[in-house]
């Protein structure tokens, strides 16, 4: 996709935050009116496992690994019966395989023991599962169940800082700021739209806060790279 440049403001002043928020929301909707989920899955359980695997791993790599994993077991009952070693042998390319394989096997046991094999539609219950942090639980709540959530990873954290939407030093504060700024009914789509835009136009190396359309439109007078506070 070729993205046309947006003319800088003659005054070369940053847009006020309210205007930045409206512009970002509208522009991302124009660019990404549909938001396909990047991780291949067929139900809440396979999505949960795929998101767990995506920690410190690309979605592309996860999608290469999950067909073999789900051929082995694609539900909690079957996965709970697998050995950690067999799971690990398949998911090794995703990295952190010792921890992830144990988490997948044990969370599957818990889903069988406590929830009759059904992934709970509850944030607190999800976060109690092994290997499932707040971000993973948020993704499952938003993408599997349609519950408004705003999962924030390091990429969204970086763009939110470049666009002046947060001064947060961590993803927890950034999530709070984004939820405060954007309408609740936009959260699920916007989370994916920001990820898509970041990958395509505003990556860590491809833009430093002065290159892509949204960065230049929001901060036309910015000349130095925008340093991101670590998540």
PDB file of C-alpha atoms in Angstrom, residues 8-225:
ATOM      1  CA  UNK A   8       2.197  19.894   7.174  1.00  0.00           C
ATOM      2  CA  UNK A   9       0.409  22.700   8.929  1.00  0.00           C
ATOM      3  CA  UNK A  10       1.688  26.124   7.774  1.00  0.00           C
ATOM      4  CA  UNK A  11       2.148  27.083  11.432  1.00  0.00           C
ATOM      5  CA  UNK A  12       4.152  23.924  12.032  1.00  0.00           C
ATOM      6  CA  UNK A  13       2.525  23.452  15.425  1.00  0.00           C
ATOM      7  CA  UNK A  14       1.616  20.108  16.934  1.00  0.00           C
ATOM      8  CA  UNK A  15      -2.070  19.308  16.724  1.00  0.00           C
ATOM      9  CA  UNK A  16      -3.893  19.710  20.047  1.00  0.00           C
ATOM     10  CA  UNK A  17      -4.416  16.324  21.687  1.00  0.00           C
ATOM     11  CA  UNK A  18      -8.155  16.278  20.993  1.00  0.00           C
ATOM     12  CA  UNK A  19      -7.486  16.833  17.288  1.00  0.00           C
ATOM     13  CA  UNK A  20      -4.721  14.206  17.284  1.00  0.00           C
ATOM     14  CA  UNK A  21      -7.076  11.644  18.772  1.00  0.00           C
ATOM     15  CA  UNK A  22      -9.808  12.379  16.213  1.00  0.00           C
ATOM     16  CA  UNK A  23      -7.358  12.356  13.320  1.00  0.00           C
ATOM     17  CA  UNK A  24      -5.708   9.074  14.371  1.00  0.00           C
ATOM     18  CA  UNK A  25      -9.068   7.387  14.894  1.00  0.00           C
ATOM     19  CA  UNK A  26     -10.397   8.488  11.509  1.00  0.00           C
ATOM     20  CA  UNK A  27      -7.193   7.857   9.552  1.00  0.00           C
ATOM     21  CA  UNK A  28      -6.705   4.357  10.906  1.00  0.00           C
ATOM     22  CA  UNK A  29     -10.324   3.519  10.113  1.00  0.00           C
ATOM     23  CA  UNK A  30      -9.754   4.723   6.535  1.00  0.00           C
ATOM     24  CA  UNK A  31      -6.609   2.618   6.198  1.00  0.00           C
ATOM     25  CA  UNK A  32      -7.912  -0.491   7.959  1.00  0.00           C
ATOM     26  CA  UNK A  33     -11.716  -0.685   7.750  1.00  0.00           C
ATOM     27  CA  UNK A  34     -11.434  -4.436   8.336  1.00  0.00           C
ATOM     28  CA  UNK A  35      -9.321  -5.856  11.148  1.00  0.00           C
ATOM     29  CA  UNK A  36      -8.561  -9.547  10.595  1.00  0.00           C
ATOM     30  CA  UNK A  37      -6.996 -11.197  13.629  1.00  0.00           C
ATOM     31  CA  UNK A  38      -3.319 -11.886  12.796  1.00  0.00           C
ATOM     32  CA  UNK A  39      -3.132 -15.194  14.675  1.00  0.00           C
ATOM     33  CA  UNK A  40      -4.754 -18.218  13.038  1.00  0.00           C
ATOM     34  CA  UNK A  41      -7.292 -19.901  15.315  1.00  0.00           C
ATOM     35  CA  UNK A  42     -10.725 -21.458  15.261  1.00  0.00           C
ATOM     36  CA  UNK A  43     -12.103 -20.800  18.747  1.00  0.00           C
ATOM     37  CA  UNK A  44     -11.263 -19.121  22.074  1.00  0.00           C
ATOM     38  CA  UNK A  45      -9.010 -21.981  23.175  1.00  0.00           C
ATOM     39  CA  UNK A  46      -6.821 -22.036  20.076  1.00  0.00           C
ATOM     40  CA  UNK A  47      -6.650 -18.232  20.183  1.00  0.00           C
ATOM     41  CA  UNK A  48      -5.564 -18.355  23.826  1.00  0.00           C
ATOM     42  CA  UNK A  49      -2.765 -20.790  23.004  1.00  0.00           C
ATOM     43  CA  UNK A  50      -1.679 -18.797  19.943  1.00  0.00           C
ATOM     44  CA  UNK A  51      -1.526 -15.536  21.896  1.00  0.00           C
ATOM     45  CA  UNK A  52       0.479 -17.229  24.642  1.00  0.00           C
ATOM     46  CA  UNK A  53       2.932 -18.459  22.010  1.00  0.00           C
ATOM     47  CA  UNK A  54       3.240 -14.978  20.499  1.00  0.00           C
ATOM     48  CA  UNK A  55       5.094 -13.599  23.524  1.00  0.00           C
ATOM     49  CA  UNK A  56       8.502 -12.462  22.237  1.00  0.00           C
ATOM     50  CA  UNK A  57       7.701 -14.137  18.913  1.00  0.00           C
ATOM     51  CA  UNK A  58       6.246 -12.915  15.630  1.00  0.00           C
ATOM     52  CA  UNK A  59       2.705 -13.746  14.596  1.00  0.00           C
ATOM     53  CA  UNK A  60       4.104 -15.237  11.390  1.00  0.00           C
ATOM     54  CA  UNK A  61       6.218 -17.721  13.327  1.00  0.00           C
ATOM     55  CA  UNK A  62       3.303 -18.634  15.570  1.00  0.00           C
ATOM     56  CA  UNK A  63       1.126 -19.303  12.527  1.00  0.00           C
ATOM     57  CA  UNK A  64       3.820 -21.601  11.184  1.00  0.00           C
ATOM     58  CA  UNK A  65       3.904 -23.599  14.412  1.00  0.00           C
ATOM     59  CA  UNK A  66       0.250 -23.864  15.447  1.00  0.00           C
ATOM     60  CA  UNK A  67      -0.945 -26.174  12.619  1.00  0.00           C
ATOM     61  CA  UNK A  68       1.285 -28.968  13.938  1.00  0.00           C
ATOM     62  CA  UNK A  69       0.411 -28.173  17.546  1.00  0.00           C
ATOM     63  CA  UNK A  70      -3.320 -28.172  16.887  1.00  0.00           C
ATOM     64  CA  UNK A  71      -3.006 -31.358  14.869  1.00  0.00           C
ATOM     65  CA  UNK A  72      -1.620 -32.873  18.053  1.00  0.00           C
ATOM     66  CA  UNK A  73      -4.361 -31.340  20.200  1.00  0.00           C
ATOM     67  CA  UNK A  74      -6.788 -28.501  19.500  1.00  0.00           C
ATOM     68  CA  UNK A  75      -8.834 -28.576  22.689  1.00  0.00           C
ATOM     69  CA  UNK A  76      -8.090 -28.575  26.425  1.00  0.00           C
ATOM     70  CA  UNK A  77      -9.076 -32.217  26.938  1.00  0.00           C
ATOM     71  CA  UNK A  78      -6.614 -33.542  24.366  1.00  0.00           C
ATOM     72  CA  UNK A  79      -3.872 -31.030  25.194  1.00  0.00           C
ATOM     73  CA  UNK A  80      -4.011 -31.880  28.893  1.00  0.00           C
ATOM     74  CA  UNK A  81      -3.136 -35.471  28.006  1.00  0.00           C
ATOM     75  CA  UNK A  82      -0.016 -34.504  26.047  1.00  0.00           C
ATOM     76  CA  UNK A  83       3.419 -34.525  27.601  1.00  0.00           C
ATOM     77  CA  UNK A  84       5.229 -31.247  28.099  1.00  0.00           C
ATOM     78  CA  UNK A  85       8.103 -32.634  26.036  1.00  0.00           C
ATOM     79  CA  UNK A  86       5.873 -33.380  23.048  1.00  0.00           C
ATOM     80  CA  UNK A  87       4.381 -29.895  23.180  1.00  0.00           C
ATOM     81  CA  UNK A  88       7.812 -28.339  23.549  1.00  0.00           C
ATOM     82  CA  UNK A  89       9.182 -30.216  20.546  1.00  0.00           C
ATOM     83  CA  UNK A  90       6.567 -28.547  18.342  1.00  0.00           C
ATOM     84  CA  UNK A  91       6.640 -25.030  19.739  1.00  0.00           C
ATOM     85  CA  UNK A  92      10.427 -24.745  20.071  1.00  0.00           C
ATOM     86  CA  UNK A  93      10.718 -22.274  17.114  1.00  0.00           C
ATOM     87  CA  UNK A  94       8.574 -19.761  19.047  1.00  0.00           C
ATOM     88  CA  UNK A  95      11.180 -19.346  21.771  1.00  0.00           C
ATOM     89  CA  UNK A  96      10.774 -19.720  25.533  1.00  0.00           C
ATOM     90  CA  UNK A  97       9.568 -23.244  24.803  1.00  0.00           C
ATOM     91  CA  UNK A  98      10.271 -24.690  28.282  1.00  0.00           C
ATOM     92  CA  UNK A  99       7.993 -22.164  29.969  1.00  0.00           C
ATOM     93  CA  UNK A 100       5.383 -22.027  27.220  1.00  0.00           C
ATOM     94  CA  UNK A 101       5.019 -25.806  26.906  1.00  0.00           C
ATOM     95  CA  UNK A 102       4.478 -26.183  30.668  1.00  0.00           C
ATOM     96  CA  UNK A 103       1.972 -23.324  30.648  1.00  0.00           C
ATOM     97  CA  UNK A 104      -0.019 -24.748  27.717  1.00  0.00           C
ATOM     98  CA  UNK A 105      -0.214 -28.199  29.287  1.00  0.00           C
ATOM     99  CA  UNK A 106      -1.142 -26.932  32.744  1.00  0.00           C
ATOM    100  CA  UNK A 107      -3.659 -24.295  31.642  1.00  0.00           C
ATOM    101  CA  UNK A 108      -5.359 -27.016  29.612  1.00  0.00           C
ATOM    102  CA  UNK A 109      -5.601 -29.172  32.729  1.00  0.00           C
ATOM    103  CA  UNK A 110      -7.076 -26.253  34.658  1.00  0.00           C
ATOM    104  CA  UNK A 111      -9.630 -25.536  31.950  1.00  0.00           C
ATOM    105  CA  UNK A 112     -10.746 -29.170  32.148  1.00  0.00           C
ATOM    106  CA  UNK A 113     -10.713 -29.320  35.952  1.00  0.00           C
ATOM    107  CA  UNK A 114     -12.410 -26.000  36.682  1.00  0.00           C
ATOM    108  CA  UNK A 115     -14.275 -24.947  33.558  1.00  0.00           C
ATOM    109  CA  UNK A 116     -15.299 -28.166  31.810  1.00  0.00           C
ATOM    110  CA  UNK A 117     -12.919 -27.362  28.967  1.00  0.00           C
ATOM    111  CA  UNK A 118     -14.416 -23.939  28.264  1.00  0.00           C
ATOM    112  CA  UNK A 119     -12.240 -20.810  28.178  1.00  0.00           C
ATOM    113  CA  UNK A 120     -13.761 -18.463  30.781  1.00  0.00           C
ATOM    114  CA  UNK A 121     -15.106 -15.156  29.568  1.00  0.00           C
ATOM    115  CA  UNK A 122     -13.654 -13.374  32.562  1.00  0.00           C
ATOM    116  CA  UNK A 123     -10.489 -11.275  32.786  1.00  0.00           C
ATOM    117  CA  UNK A 124      -9.550 -12.302  36.311  1.00  0.00           C
ATOM    118  CA  UNK A 125     -10.067 -15.995  35.597  1.00  0.00           C
ATOM    119  CA  UNK A 126      -7.951 -15.774  32.455  1.00  0.00           C
ATOM    120  CA  UNK A 127      -5.131 -13.990  34.254  1.00  0.00           C
ATOM    121  CA  UNK A 128      -5.020 -16.800  36.819  1.00  0.00           C
ATOM    122  CA  UNK A 129      -4.106 -19.327  34.122  1.00  0.00           C
ATOM    123  CA  UNK A 130      -0.411 -20.250  33.788  1.00  0.00           C
ATOM    124  CA  UNK A 131       1.429 -18.149  31.216  1.00  0.00           C
ATOM    125  CA  UNK A 132      -1.510 -15.778  30.750  1.00  0.00           C
ATOM    126  CA  UNK A 133      -0.750 -12.168  31.633  1.00  0.00           C
ATOM    127  CA  UNK A 134      -2.940  -9.112  31.369  1.00  0.00           C
ATOM    128  CA  UNK A 135      -2.146  -8.490  27.703  1.00  0.00           C
ATOM    129  CA  UNK A 136      -2.914 -12.083  26.668  1.00  0.00           C
ATOM    130  CA  UNK A 137      -6.150 -12.056  28.659  1.00  0.00           C
ATOM    131  CA  UNK A 138      -7.122  -8.731  27.075  1.00  0.00           C
ATOM    132  CA  UNK A 139      -6.549 -10.093  23.576  1.00  0.00           C
ATOM    133  CA  UNK A 140      -8.738 -13.121  24.286  1.00  0.00           C
ATOM    134  CA  UNK A 141     -11.482 -11.000  25.835  1.00  0.00           C
ATOM    135  CA  UNK A 142     -11.515  -8.596  22.886  1.00  0.00           C
ATOM    136  CA  UNK A 143     -10.906 -10.913  19.941  1.00  0.00           C
ATOM    137  CA  UNK A 144     -12.593 -14.113  21.114  1.00  0.00           C
ATOM    138  CA  UNK A 145     -15.498 -12.657  23.069  1.00  0.00           C
ATOM    139  CA  UNK A 146     -15.898  -9.135  21.683  1.00  0.00           C
ATOM    140  CA  UNK A 147     -15.572  -7.527  25.109  1.00  0.00           C
ATOM    141  CA  UNK A 148     -14.027  -4.038  24.842  1.00  0.00           C
ATOM    142  CA  UNK A 149     -10.383  -4.201  25.889  1.00  0.00           C
ATOM    143  CA  UNK A 150      -7.222  -2.423  24.825  1.00  0.00           C
ATOM    144  CA  UNK A 151      -4.284  -4.843  24.851  1.00  0.00           C
ATOM    145  CA  UNK A 152      -1.051  -2.852  24.791  1.00  0.00           C
ATOM    146  CA  UNK A 153       2.234  -4.386  23.703  1.00  0.00           C
ATOM    147  CA  UNK A 154       5.599  -2.703  23.196  1.00  0.00           C
ATOM    148  CA  UNK A 155       4.636  -1.675  19.636  1.00  0.00           C
ATOM    149  CA  UNK A 156       1.435   0.102  20.672  1.00  0.00           C
ATOM    150  CA  UNK A 157       3.348   1.623  23.596  1.00  0.00           C
ATOM    151  CA  UNK A 158       5.909   3.040  21.141  1.00  0.00           C
ATOM    152  CA  UNK A 159       3.348   4.545  18.760  1.00  0.00           C
ATOM    153  CA  UNK A 160       1.250   5.993  21.573  1.00  0.00           C
ATOM    154  CA  UNK A 161       4.326   7.863  22.760  1.00  0.00           C
ATOM    155  CA  UNK A 162       5.261   9.021  19.262  1.00  0.00           C
ATOM    156  CA  UNK A 163       1.745  10.360  18.785  1.00  0.00           C
ATOM    157  CA  UNK A 164       1.679  12.158  22.128  1.00  0.00           C
ATOM    158  CA  UNK A 165      -1.104  10.007  23.555  1.00  0.00           C
ATOM    159  CA  UNK A 166       0.755   8.973  26.699  1.00  0.00           C
ATOM    160  CA  UNK A 167       3.776   9.771  28.814  1.00  0.00           C
ATOM    161  CA  UNK A 168       3.542   6.387  30.478  1.00  0.00           C
ATOM    162  CA  UNK A 169       6.763   4.580  31.291  1.00  0.00           C
ATOM    163  CA  UNK A 170       5.048   1.205  31.009  1.00  0.00           C
ATOM    164  CA  UNK A 171       2.258  -0.541  29.113  1.00  0.00           C
ATOM    165  CA  UNK A 172      -0.060  -0.394  32.128  1.00  0.00           C
ATOM    166  CA  UNK A 173      -0.128   3.404  32.133  1.00  0.00           C
ATOM    167  CA  UNK A 174      -0.323   3.536  28.344  1.00  0.00           C
ATOM    168  CA  UNK A 175      -3.379   1.271  28.405  1.00  0.00           C
ATOM    169  CA  UNK A 176      -5.092   3.548  30.916  1.00  0.00           C
ATOM    170  CA  UNK A 177      -4.321   6.635  28.833  1.00  0.00           C
ATOM    171  CA  UNK A 178      -5.567   5.101  25.581  1.00  0.00           C
ATOM    172  CA  UNK A 179      -8.775   3.893  27.205  1.00  0.00           C
ATOM    173  CA  UNK A 180      -9.366   7.397  28.531  1.00  0.00           C
ATOM    174  CA  UNK A 181      -8.766   9.066  25.161  1.00  0.00           C
ATOM    175  CA  UNK A 182     -10.648   6.789  22.758  1.00  0.00           C
ATOM    176  CA  UNK A 183     -14.314   5.724  22.782  1.00  0.00           C
ATOM    177  CA  UNK A 184     -14.890   2.329  24.385  1.00  0.00           C
ATOM    178  CA  UNK A 185     -16.564   0.953  21.265  1.00  0.00           C
ATOM    179  CA  UNK A 186     -13.403   1.662  19.239  1.00  0.00           C
ATOM    180  CA  UNK A 187     -10.921  -0.177  21.471  1.00  0.00           C
ATOM    181  CA  UNK A 188     -11.012  -3.635  19.905  1.00  0.00           C
ATOM    182  CA  UNK A 189     -10.601  -2.407  16.347  1.00  0.00           C
ATOM    183  CA  UNK A 190      -8.138   0.324  17.259  1.00  0.00           C
ATOM    184  CA  UNK A 191      -5.818  -2.096  19.029  1.00  0.00           C
ATOM    185  CA  UNK A 192      -5.411  -4.051  15.786  1.00  0.00           C
ATOM    186  CA  UNK A 193      -5.341  -0.956  13.569  1.00  0.00           C
ATOM    187  CA  UNK A 194      -2.428   0.518  15.518  1.00  0.00           C
ATOM    188  CA  UNK A 195      -0.556  -2.779  15.231  1.00  0.00           C
ATOM    189  CA  UNK A 196      -1.132  -2.898  11.468  1.00  0.00           C
ATOM    190  CA  UNK A 197      -0.047   0.710  11.017  1.00  0.00           C
ATOM    191  CA  UNK A 198       3.020   0.226  13.181  1.00  0.00           C
ATOM    192  CA  UNK A 199       4.145  -2.752  11.161  1.00  0.00           C
ATOM    193  CA  UNK A 200       3.522  -1.102   7.816  1.00  0.00           C
ATOM    194  CA  UNK A 201       4.519   2.515   8.342  1.00  0.00           C
ATOM    195  CA  UNK A 202       5.753   3.278  11.851  1.00  0.00           C
ATOM    196  CA  UNK A 203       8.044   0.430  12.823  1.00  0.00           C
ATOM    197  CA  UNK A 204      10.842   0.756  15.358  1.00  0.00           C
ATOM    198  CA  UNK A 205      13.417   1.129  12.583  1.00  0.00           C
ATOM    199  CA  UNK A 206      11.283   2.510   9.772  1.00  0.00           C
ATOM    200  CA  UNK A 207      10.122   5.618  11.607  1.00  0.00           C
ATOM    201  CA  UNK A 208      11.573   7.570  14.503  1.00  0.00           C
ATOM    202  CA  UNK A 209       8.589   9.835  15.061  1.00  0.00           C
ATOM    203  CA  UNK A 210       9.382  12.100  12.108  1.00  0.00           C
ATOM    204  CA  UNK A 211       8.812   9.913   9.035  1.00  0.00           C
ATOM    205  CA  UNK A 212       5.356   8.346   8.714  1.00  0.00           C
ATOM    206  CA  UNK A 213       2.182  10.195   7.817  1.00  0.00           C
ATOM    207  CA  UNK A 214       0.579  10.179  11.242  1.00  0.00           C
ATOM    208  CA  UNK A 215       3.759  11.255  13.043  1.00  0.00           C
ATOM    209  CA  UNK A 216       4.320  14.107  10.577  1.00  0.00           C
ATOM    210  CA  UNK A 217       0.685  15.201  10.628  1.00  0.00           C
ATOM    211  CA  UNK A 218       0.476  15.228  14.420  1.00  0.00           C
ATOM    212  CA  UNK A 219       3.915  16.804  14.919  1.00  0.00           C
ATOM    213  CA  UNK A 220       4.851  18.717  11.752  1.00  0.00           C
ATOM    214  CA  UNK A 221       7.549  20.681  13.606  1.00  0.00           C
ATOM    215  CA  UNK A 222       9.283  17.631  15.083  1.00  0.00           C
ATOM    216  CA  UNK A 223      12.809  17.344  13.731  1.00  0.00           C
ATOM    217  CA  UNK A 224      14.578  15.090  16.237  1.00  0.00           C
ATOM    218  CA  UNK A 225      13.761  11.452  16.782  1.00  0.00           C
TER     219      UNK A 225
END
